[in-house]
Tab-separated table of C-alpha atoms in Angstrom:
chain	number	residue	atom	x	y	z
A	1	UNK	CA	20.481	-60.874	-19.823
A	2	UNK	CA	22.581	-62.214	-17.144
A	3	UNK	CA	21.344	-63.643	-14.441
A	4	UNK	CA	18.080	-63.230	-15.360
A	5	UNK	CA	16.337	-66.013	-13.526
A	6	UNK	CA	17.561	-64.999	-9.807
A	7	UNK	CA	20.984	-63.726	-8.517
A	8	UNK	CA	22.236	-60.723	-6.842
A	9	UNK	CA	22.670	-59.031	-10.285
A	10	UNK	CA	18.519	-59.047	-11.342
A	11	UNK	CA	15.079	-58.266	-9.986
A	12	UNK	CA	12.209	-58.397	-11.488
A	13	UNK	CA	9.245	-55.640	-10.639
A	14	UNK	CA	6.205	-55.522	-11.521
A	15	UNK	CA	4.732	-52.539	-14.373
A	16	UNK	CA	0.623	-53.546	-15.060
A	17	UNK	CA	-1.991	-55.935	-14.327
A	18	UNK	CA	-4.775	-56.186	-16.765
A	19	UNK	CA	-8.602	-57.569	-15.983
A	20	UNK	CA	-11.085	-57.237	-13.063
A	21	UNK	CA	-10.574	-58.328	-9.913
A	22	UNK	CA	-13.515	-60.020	-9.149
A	23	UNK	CA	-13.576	-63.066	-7.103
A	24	UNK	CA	-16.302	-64.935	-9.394
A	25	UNK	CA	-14.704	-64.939	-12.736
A	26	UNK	CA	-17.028	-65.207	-15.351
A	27	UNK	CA	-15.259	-68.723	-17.768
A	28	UNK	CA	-15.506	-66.512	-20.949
A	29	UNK	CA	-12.913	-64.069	-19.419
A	30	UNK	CA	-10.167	-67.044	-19.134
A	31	UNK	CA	-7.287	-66.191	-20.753
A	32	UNK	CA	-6.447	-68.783	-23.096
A	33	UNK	CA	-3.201	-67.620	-24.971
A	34	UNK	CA	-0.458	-64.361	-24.979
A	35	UNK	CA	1.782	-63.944	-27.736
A	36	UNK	CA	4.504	-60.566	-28.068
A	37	UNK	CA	4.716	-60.140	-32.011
A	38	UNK	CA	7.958	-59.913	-33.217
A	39	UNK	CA	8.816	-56.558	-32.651
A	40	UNK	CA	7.470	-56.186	-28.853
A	41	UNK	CA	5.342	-53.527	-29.754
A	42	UNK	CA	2.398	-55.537	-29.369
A	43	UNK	CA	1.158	-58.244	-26.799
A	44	UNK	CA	-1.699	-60.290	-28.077
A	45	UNK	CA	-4.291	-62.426	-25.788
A	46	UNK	CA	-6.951	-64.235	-26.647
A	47	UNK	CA	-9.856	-65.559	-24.093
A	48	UNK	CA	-12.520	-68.551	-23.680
A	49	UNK	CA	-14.844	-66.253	-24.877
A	50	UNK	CA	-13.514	-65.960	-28.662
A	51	UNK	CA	-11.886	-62.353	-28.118
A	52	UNK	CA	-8.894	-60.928	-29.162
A	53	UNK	CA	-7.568	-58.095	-27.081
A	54	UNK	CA	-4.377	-56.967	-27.849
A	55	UNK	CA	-2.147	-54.248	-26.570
A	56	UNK	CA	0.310	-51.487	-28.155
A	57	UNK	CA	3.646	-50.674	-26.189
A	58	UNK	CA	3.261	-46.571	-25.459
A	59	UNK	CA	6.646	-44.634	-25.649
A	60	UNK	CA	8.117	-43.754	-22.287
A	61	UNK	CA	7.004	-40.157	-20.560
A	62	UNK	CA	9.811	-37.706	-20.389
A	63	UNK	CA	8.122	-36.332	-17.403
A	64	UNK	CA	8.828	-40.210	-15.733
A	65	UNK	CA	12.304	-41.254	-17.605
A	66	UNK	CA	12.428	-44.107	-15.002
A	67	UNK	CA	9.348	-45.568	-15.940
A	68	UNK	CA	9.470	-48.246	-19.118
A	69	UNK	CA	6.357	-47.598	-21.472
A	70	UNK	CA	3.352	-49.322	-20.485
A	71	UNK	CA	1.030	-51.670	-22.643
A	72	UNK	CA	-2.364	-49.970	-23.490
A	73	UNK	CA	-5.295	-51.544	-25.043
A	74	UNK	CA	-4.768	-50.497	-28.594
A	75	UNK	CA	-7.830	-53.076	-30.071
A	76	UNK	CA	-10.597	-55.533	-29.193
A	77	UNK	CA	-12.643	-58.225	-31.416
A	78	UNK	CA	-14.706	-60.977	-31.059
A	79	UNK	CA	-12.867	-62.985	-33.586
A	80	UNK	CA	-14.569	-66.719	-32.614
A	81	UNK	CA	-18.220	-67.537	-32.393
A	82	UNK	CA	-19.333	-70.676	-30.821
A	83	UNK	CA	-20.635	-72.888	-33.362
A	84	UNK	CA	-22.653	-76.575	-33.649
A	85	UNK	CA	-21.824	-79.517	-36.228
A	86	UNK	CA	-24.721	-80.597	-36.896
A	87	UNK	CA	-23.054	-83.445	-38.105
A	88	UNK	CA	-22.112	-84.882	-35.594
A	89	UNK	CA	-24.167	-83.239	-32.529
A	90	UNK	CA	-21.355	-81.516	-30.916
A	91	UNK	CA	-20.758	-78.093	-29.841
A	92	UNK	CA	-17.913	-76.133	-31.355
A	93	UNK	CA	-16.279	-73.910	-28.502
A	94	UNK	CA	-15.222	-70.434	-29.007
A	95	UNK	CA	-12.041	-70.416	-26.842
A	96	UNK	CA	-9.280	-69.228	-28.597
A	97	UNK	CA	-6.707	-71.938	-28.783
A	98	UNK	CA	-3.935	-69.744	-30.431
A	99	UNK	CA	-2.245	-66.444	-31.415
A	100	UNK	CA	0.411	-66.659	-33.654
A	101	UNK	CA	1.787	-63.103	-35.360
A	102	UNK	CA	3.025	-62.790	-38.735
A	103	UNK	CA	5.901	-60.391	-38.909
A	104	UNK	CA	4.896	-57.032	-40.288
A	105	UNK	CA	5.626	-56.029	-44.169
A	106	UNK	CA	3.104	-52.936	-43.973
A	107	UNK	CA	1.849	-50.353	-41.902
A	108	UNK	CA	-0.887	-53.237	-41.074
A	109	UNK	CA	-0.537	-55.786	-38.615
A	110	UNK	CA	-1.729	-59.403	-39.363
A	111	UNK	CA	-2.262	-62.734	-36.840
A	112	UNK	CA	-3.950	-66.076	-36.553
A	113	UNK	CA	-6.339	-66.858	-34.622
A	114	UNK	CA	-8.066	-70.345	-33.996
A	115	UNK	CA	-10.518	-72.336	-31.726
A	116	UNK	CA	-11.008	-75.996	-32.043
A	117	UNK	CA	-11.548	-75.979	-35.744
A	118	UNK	CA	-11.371	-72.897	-37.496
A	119	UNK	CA	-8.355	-70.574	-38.385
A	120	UNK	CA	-8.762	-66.550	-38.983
A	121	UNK	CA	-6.120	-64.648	-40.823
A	122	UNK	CA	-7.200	-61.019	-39.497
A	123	UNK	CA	-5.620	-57.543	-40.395
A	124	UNK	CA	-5.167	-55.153	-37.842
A	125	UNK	CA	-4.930	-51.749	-39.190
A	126	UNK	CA	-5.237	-47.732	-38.264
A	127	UNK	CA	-7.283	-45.171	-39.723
A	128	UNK	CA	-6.409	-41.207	-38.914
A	129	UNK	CA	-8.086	-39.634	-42.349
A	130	UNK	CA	-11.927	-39.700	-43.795
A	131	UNK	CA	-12.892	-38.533	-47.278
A	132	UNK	CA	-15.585	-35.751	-47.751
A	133	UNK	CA	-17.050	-33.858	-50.335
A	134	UNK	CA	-19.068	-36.369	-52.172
A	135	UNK	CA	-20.502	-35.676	-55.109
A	136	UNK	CA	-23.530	-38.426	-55.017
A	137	UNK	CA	-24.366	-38.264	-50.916
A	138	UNK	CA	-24.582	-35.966	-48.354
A	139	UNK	CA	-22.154	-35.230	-45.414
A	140	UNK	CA	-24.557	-37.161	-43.020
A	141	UNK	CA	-24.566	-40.113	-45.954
A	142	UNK	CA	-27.960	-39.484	-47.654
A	143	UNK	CA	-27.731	-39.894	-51.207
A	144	UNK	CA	-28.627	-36.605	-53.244
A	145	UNK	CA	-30.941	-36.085	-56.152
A	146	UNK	CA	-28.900	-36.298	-59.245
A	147	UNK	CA	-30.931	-33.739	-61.077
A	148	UNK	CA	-29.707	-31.160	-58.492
A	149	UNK	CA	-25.785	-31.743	-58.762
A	150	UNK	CA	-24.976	-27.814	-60.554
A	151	UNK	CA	-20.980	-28.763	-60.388
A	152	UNK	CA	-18.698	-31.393	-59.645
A	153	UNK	CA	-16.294	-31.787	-56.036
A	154	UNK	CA	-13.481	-33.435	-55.686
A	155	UNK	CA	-13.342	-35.310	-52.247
A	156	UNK	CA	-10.776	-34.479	-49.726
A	157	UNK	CA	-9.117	-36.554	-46.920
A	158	UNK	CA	-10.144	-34.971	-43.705
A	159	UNK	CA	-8.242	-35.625	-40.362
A	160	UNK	CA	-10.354	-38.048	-37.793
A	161	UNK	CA	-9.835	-39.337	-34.265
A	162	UNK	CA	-7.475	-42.376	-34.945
A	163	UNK	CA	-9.444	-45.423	-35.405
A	164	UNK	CA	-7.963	-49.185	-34.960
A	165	UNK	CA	-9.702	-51.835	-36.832
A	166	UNK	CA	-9.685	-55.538	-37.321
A	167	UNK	CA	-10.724	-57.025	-40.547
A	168	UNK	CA	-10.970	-61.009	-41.150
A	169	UNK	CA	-9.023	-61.436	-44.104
A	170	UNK	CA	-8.722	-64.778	-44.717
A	171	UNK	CA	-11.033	-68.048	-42.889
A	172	UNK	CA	-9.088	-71.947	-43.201
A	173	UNK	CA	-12.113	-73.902	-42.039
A	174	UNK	CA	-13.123	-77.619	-42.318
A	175	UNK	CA	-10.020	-79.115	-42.296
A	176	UNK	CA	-9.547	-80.492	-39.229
A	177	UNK	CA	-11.285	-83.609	-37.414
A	178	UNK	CA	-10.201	-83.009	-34.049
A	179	UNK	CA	-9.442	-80.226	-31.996
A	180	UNK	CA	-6.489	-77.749	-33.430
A	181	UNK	CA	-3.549	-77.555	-30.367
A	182	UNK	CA	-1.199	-75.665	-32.299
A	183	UNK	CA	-0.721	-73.140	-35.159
A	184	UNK	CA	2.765	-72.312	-36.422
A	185	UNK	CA	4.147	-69.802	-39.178
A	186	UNK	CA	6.487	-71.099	-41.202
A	187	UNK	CA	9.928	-69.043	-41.862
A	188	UNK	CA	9.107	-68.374	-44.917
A	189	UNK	CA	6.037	-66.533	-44.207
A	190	UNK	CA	3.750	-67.332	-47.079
A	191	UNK	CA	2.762	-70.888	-45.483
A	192	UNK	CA	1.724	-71.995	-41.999
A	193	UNK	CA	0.975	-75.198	-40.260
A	194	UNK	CA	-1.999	-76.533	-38.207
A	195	UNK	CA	-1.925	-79.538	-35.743
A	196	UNK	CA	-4.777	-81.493	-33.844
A	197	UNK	CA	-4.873	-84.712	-32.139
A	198	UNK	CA	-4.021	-87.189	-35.192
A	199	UNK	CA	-3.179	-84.489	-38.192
A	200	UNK	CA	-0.914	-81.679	-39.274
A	201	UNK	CA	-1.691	-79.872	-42.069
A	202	UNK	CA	-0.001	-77.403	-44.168
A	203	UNK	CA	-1.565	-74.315	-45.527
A	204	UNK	CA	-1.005	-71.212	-47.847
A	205	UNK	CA	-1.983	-68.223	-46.444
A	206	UNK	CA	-3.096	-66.897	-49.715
A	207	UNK	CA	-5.287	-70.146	-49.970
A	208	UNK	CA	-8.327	-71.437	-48.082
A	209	UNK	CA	-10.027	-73.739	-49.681
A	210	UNK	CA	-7.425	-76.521	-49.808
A	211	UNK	CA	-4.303	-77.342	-47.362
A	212	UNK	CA	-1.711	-80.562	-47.589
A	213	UNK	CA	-2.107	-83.026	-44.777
A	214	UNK	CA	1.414	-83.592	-44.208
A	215	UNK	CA	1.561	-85.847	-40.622
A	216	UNK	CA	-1.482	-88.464	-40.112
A	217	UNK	CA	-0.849	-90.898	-37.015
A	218	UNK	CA	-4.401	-92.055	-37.210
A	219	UNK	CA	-4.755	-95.616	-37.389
A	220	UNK	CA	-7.155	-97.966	-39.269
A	221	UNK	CA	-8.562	-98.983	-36.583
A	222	UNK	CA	-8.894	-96.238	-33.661
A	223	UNK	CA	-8.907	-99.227	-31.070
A	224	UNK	CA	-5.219	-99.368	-31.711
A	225	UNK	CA	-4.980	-95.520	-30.830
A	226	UNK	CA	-1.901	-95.217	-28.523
A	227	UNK	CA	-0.811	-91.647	-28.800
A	228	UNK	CA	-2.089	-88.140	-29.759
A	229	UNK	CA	-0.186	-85.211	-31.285
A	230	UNK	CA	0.293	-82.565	-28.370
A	231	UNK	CA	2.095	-79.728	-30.068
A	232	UNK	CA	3.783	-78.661	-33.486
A	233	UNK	CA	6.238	-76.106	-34.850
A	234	UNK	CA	8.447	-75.192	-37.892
A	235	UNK	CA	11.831	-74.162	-37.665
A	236	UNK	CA	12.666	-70.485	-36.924
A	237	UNK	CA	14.813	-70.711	-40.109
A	238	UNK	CA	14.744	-73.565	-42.303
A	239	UNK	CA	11.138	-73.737	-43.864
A	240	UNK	CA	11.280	-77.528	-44.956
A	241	UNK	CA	11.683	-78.411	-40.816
A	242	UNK	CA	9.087	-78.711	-38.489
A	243	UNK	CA	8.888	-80.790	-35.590
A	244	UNK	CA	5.738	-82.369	-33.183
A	245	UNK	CA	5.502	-83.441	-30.034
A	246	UNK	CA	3.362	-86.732	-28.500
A	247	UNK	CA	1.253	-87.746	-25.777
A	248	UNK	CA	3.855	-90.416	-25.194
A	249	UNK	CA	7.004	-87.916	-24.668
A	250	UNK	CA	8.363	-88.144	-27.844
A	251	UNK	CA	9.427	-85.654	-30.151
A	252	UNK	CA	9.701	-86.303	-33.976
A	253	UNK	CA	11.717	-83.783	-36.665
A	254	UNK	CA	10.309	-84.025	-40.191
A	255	UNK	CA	11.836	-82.584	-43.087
A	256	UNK	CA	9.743	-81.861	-45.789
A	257	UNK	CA	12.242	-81.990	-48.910
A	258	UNK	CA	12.067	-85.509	-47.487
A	259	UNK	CA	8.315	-86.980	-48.681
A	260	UNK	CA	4.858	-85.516	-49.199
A	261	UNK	CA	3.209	-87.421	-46.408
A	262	UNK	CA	6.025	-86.569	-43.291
A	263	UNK	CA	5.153	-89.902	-41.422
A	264	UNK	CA	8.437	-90.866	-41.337
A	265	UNK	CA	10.262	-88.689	-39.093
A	266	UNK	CA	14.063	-87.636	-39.781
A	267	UNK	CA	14.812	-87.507	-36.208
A	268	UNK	CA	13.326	-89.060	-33.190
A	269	UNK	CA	13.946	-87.566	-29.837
A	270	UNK	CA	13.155	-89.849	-26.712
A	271	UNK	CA	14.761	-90.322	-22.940
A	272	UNK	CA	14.665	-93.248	-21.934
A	273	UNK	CA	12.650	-94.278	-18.609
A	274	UNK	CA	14.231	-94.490	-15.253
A	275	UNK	CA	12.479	-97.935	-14.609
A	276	UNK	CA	12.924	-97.240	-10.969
A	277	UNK	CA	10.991	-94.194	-11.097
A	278	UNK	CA	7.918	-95.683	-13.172
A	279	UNK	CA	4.345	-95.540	-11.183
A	280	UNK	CA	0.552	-95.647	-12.522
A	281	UNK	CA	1.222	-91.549	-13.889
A	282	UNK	CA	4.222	-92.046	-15.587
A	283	UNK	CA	2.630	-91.966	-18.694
A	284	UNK	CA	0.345	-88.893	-17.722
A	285	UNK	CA	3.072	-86.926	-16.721
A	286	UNK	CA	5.566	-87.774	-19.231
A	287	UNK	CA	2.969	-86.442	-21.889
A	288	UNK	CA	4.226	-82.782	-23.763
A	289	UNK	CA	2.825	-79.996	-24.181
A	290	UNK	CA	4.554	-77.459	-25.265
A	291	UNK	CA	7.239	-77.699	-27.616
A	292	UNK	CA	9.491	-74.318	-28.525
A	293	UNK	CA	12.205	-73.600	-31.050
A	294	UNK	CA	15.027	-71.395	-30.219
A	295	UNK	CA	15.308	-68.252	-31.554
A	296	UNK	CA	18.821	-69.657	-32.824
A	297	UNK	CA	17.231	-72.898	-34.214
A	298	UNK	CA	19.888	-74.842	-32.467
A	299	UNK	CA	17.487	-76.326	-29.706
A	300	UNK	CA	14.214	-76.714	-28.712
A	301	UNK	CA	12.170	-77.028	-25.345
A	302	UNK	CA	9.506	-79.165	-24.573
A	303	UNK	CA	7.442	-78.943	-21.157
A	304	UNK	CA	6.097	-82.045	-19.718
A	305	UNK	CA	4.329	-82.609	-16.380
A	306	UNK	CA	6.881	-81.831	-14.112
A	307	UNK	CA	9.753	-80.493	-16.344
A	308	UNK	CA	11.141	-78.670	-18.246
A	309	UNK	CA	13.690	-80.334	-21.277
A	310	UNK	CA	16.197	-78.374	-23.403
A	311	UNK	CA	17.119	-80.708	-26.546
A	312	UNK	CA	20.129	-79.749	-29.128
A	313	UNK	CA	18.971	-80.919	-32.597
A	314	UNK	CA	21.912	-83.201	-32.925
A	315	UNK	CA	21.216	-84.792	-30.365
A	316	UNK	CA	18.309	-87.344	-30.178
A	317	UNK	CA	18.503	-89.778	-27.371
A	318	UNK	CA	18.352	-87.616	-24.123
A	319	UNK	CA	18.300	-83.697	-23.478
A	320	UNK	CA	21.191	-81.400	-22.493
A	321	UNK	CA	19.302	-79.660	-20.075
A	322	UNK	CA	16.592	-80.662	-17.495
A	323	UNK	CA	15.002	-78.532	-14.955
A	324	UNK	CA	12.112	-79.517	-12.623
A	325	UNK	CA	9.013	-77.252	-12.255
A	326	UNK	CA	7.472	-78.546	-9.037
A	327	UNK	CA	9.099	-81.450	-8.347
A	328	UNK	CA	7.259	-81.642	-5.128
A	329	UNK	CA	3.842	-82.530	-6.360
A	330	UNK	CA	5.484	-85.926	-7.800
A	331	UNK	CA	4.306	-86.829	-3.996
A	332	UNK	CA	0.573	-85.431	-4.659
A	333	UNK	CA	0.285	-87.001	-7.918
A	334	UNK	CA	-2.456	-89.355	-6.616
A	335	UNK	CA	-4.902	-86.273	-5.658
A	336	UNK	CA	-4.181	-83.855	-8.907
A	337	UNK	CA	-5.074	-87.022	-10.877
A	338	UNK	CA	-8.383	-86.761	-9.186
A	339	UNK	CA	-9.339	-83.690	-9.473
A	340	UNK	CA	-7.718	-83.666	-13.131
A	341	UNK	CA	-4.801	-80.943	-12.698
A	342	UNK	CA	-2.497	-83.751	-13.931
A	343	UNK	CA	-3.872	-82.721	-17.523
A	344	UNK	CA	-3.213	-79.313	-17.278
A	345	UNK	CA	-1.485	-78.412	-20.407
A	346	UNK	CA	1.950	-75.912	-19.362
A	347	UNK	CA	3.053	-73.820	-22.098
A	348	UNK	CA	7.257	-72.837	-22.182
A	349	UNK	CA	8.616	-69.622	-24.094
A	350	UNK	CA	12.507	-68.466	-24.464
A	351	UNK	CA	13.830	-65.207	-23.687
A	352	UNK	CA	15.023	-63.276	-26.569
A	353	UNK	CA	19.133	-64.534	-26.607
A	354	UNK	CA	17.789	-67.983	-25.464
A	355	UNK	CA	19.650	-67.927	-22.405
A	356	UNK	CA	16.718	-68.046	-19.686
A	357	UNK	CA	13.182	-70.087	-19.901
A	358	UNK	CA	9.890	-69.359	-18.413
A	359	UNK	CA	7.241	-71.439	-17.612
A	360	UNK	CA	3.869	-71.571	-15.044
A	361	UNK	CA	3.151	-73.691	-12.320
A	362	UNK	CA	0.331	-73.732	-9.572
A	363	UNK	CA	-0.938	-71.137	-6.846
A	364	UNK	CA	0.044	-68.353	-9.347
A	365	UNK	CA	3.880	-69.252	-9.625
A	366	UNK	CA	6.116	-69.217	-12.419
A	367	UNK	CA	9.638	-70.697	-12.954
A	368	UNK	CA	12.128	-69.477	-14.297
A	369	UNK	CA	15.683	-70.702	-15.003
A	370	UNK	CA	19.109	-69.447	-16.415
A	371	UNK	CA	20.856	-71.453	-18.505
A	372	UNK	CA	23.785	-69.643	-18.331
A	373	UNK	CA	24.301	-70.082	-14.209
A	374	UNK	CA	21.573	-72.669	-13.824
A	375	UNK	CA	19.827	-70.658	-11.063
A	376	UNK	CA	16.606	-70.759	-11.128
A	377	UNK	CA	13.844	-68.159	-9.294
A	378	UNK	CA	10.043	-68.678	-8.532
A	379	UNK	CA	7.889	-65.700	-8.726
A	380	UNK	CA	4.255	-64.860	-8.142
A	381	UNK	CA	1.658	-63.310	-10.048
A	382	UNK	CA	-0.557	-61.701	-7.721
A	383	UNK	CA	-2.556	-59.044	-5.928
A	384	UNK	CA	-0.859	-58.621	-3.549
A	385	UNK	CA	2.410	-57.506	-4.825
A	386	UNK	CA	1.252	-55.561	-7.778
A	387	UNK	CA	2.229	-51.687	-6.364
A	388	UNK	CA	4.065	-49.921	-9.314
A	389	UNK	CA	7.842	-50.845	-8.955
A	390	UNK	CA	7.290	-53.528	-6.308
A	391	UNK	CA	10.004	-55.709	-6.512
A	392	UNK	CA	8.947	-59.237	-6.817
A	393	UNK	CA	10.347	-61.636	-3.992
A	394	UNK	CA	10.958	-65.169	-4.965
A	395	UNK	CA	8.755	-67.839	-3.170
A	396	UNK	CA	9.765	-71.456	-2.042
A	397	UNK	CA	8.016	-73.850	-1.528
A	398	UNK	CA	8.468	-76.347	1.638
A	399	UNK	CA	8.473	-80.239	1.506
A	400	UNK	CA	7.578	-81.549	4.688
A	401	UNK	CA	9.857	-80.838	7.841
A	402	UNK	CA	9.675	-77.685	9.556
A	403	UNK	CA	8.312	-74.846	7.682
A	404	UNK	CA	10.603	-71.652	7.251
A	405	UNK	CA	9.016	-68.035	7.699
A	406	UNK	CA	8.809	-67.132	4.263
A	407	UNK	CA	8.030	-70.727	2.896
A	408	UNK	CA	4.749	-72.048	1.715
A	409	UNK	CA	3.364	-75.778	2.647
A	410	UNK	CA	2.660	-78.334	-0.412
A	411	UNK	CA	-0.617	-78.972	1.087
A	412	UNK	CA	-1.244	-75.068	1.031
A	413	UNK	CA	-1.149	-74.665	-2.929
A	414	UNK	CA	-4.217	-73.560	-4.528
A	415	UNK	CA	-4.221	-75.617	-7.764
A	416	UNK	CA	-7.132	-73.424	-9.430
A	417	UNK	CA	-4.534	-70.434	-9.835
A	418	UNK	CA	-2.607	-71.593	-12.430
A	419	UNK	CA	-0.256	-69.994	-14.796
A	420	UNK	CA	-0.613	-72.033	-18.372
A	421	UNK	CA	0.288	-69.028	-20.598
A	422	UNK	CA	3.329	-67.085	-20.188
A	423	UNK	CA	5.390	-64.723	-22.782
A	424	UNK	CA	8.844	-62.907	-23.240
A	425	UNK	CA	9.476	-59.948	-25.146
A	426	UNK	CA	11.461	-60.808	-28.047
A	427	UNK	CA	13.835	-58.096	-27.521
A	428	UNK	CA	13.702	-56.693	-24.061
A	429	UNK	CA	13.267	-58.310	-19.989
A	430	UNK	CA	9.518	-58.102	-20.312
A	431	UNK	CA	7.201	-60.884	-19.575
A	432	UNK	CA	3.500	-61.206	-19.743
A	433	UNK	CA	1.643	-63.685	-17.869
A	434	UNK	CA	-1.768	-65.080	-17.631
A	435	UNK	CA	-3.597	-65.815	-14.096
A	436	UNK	CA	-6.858	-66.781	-14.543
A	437	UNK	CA	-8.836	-63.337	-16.301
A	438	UNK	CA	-5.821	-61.560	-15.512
A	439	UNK	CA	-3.020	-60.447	-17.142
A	440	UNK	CA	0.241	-59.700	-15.325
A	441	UNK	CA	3.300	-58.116	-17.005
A	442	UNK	CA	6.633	-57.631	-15.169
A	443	UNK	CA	9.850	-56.205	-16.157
A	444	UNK	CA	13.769	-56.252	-14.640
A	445	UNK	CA	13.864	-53.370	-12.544
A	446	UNK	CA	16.504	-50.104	-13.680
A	447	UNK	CA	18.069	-48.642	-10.933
């Protein structure tokens, strides 16, 4: 995985692009989240318009050895349906929020899925063989006269075209106020945890009916409201950890051998503000959210505005590692504040040996960074460069002065392209990243 985020060593190229590529994109075709599972095999993504699409990994073509295997559509469901509390007069949206895989124990696959309010636990599962020779119905399902059944048939399995299909197993609904940011499975895959604004809960997911609220920041009196819960996630390994992330640009580890009720936090990580730096967006842009585990457990990263922090665990009062997204904009803050990009909520992922990060920007880019050399490389999701093989070539991005050839002008960004959702293969250089209704997914190139 060396020098996977630029250097002489690595290229990435690009392998598929999924979605139309019509200019007027219709808001239900947003893509809203993308999630590998654990194996790789399969890349999930879910849309504003409650679907689930998610794609299998084919085997590589002997006829084409150079080629990687490419992701196919391997199922589709509508898993959300937009909804109204009556309740309260407001309109529940069926954008898909989050995907989060379990790891597989069968021959089935199972994920969650939730919108605003309501988690699915659905099954995923393939069916290659059909029974016939009933005794009681017909071949074309018509149920036969009893009286006329001379002898009795034992049904047989029959070979049929393979069929995928998705089954809601389980629905965790009515336990949340406000809107669910963040799903998590614990390590010790029987329970899972659900955060929105003010709450986390923590759920079985053998159980529906009841879950433990285990974080509540709400105050008694909501005027006193100073910060929201962005982002939540348990430990890759120990199952009593978890940790959540705040509006204010904190981050608070909670151990759950600790209390019942985690308000309490065991750790508390916080940098402390450059005053000479603060301006009218400081707390805007210092907001998180996205916070990540390692796959090691030994740090986390959180994404705020601008950046990109890498925190060890044992270490609470500033991170290790800081890398800046688009530090340019902190010049344009003024305008993406009006026309609300300064909300946009960046999401962060690992690589699979935690030495690189990825994360999305504006005008299509994404970032990535080594940790290892501490290059770091800007790509582009896009059209234009998406010929099987093509090699992607990084982009820069100029800050006033004269403009180089290759460079692009601040002023020339489009900030309605923007990458929010971005995933690594667990195992291999893959990445899958979300532009708008499209789907981009790049690999390093083999020579």
């Amino acid at each position: 995985m060396a020098g996977v985020a630029g250097g002489n060593d690595f290229q990435w190229c690009f392998s598929q692009v999924k979605g139309a590529i019509d200019e007027d994109v219709a808001e239900a075709d947003i893509i809203s989240t993308v999630e590998f599972n654990y194996s790789g095999e399969l890349l999930a993504t879910g849309d504003k318009g409650g679907r689930v699409v998610i794609f299998q990994h084919e085997q590589e073509s002997k006829n084409r050895p150079h080629l990687r295997g490419e992701y196919n559509v391997y199922s589709t469901f509508q898993s959300h349906e937009p909804e109204f509390d009556y309740l309260k007069s407001l309109e529940i949206e069926e954008k898909i929020n989050k995907i989060r895989w379990l790891p597989q124990q069968n021959a089935a696959h199972f994920l969650l899925s939730t919108n605003d309010k309501t988690i699915k636990l659905w099954k995923i599962s393939e069916r290659d063989k059909r029974a016939e020779g009933y005794n009681l119905k017909d071949e074309d399902g018509r149920l036969r006269d009893p009286f006329r059944i001379t002898s009795l048939r034992v049904p047989v399995l029959m070979p049929m075209d393979l069929m995928v299909e998705a089954s809601p197993r389980r629905i965790f609904a009515n336990a949340h106020t406000y809107h669910i940011n963040s799903i998590s499975v614990n390590s010790d895959h029987e329970t899972y945890l659900s955060a929105d604004d003010l709450r986390i809960n923590l759920w079985h997911l053998e159980i529906t009916d009841r879950s433990f609220n285990i974080v509540d920041i709400k105050p008694a009196n909501m005027e006193e409201l100073t910060e929201v819960i962005t982002a939540a996630e348990c430990h890759p390994h120990q199952c009593n950890v978890f940790v959540y992330s705040s509006s204010k640009g904190t981050i608070r580890l909670c151990d759950m051998r600790a209390a019942a009720l985690c308000d309490r936090h065991s750790k508390f990580f916080e940098e402390p503000e450059d005053p000479s730096s603060r301006s009218f967006f400081s707390e805007i842009i210092s907001s998180i959210s996205d916070v990540k585990f390692s796959h090691s457990g030994r740090y986390m990263m959180t994404r705020d505005y601008l950046s990109v922090k890498v925190w060890d665990l044992n270490m609470e009062n500033r991170p290790v590692e800081t890398y800046q997204v688009h530090e340019y904009l902190r010049s344009k803050l003024c305008s993406l504040y009006e026309n609300d990009c300064i909300f946009d909520k960046f999401e962060c992922c690992w690589n699979g040996s935690d030495s690189a990060i990825m994360t999305g920007s504006y005008n299509n880019f994404f970032r990535m960074f080594d940790r290892n050399t501490r290059r770091d490389i800007t790509l582009e999701a896009s059209r234009e460069s998406s010929k099987p093989r093509a090699t992607l070539k990084p982009r820069k991005v100029s800050t006033g002065g004269k403009r180089k050839k290759d460079e692009i002008s601040v002023d020339s960004l489009d900030f309605n392209k923007k990458i929010l959702h971005t995933a690594w293969h667990p195992k291999d250089n893959v990445i899958a990243v979300a532009a708008t209704n499209n789907l981009y997914i790049f690999q390093d190139k083999l020579n």
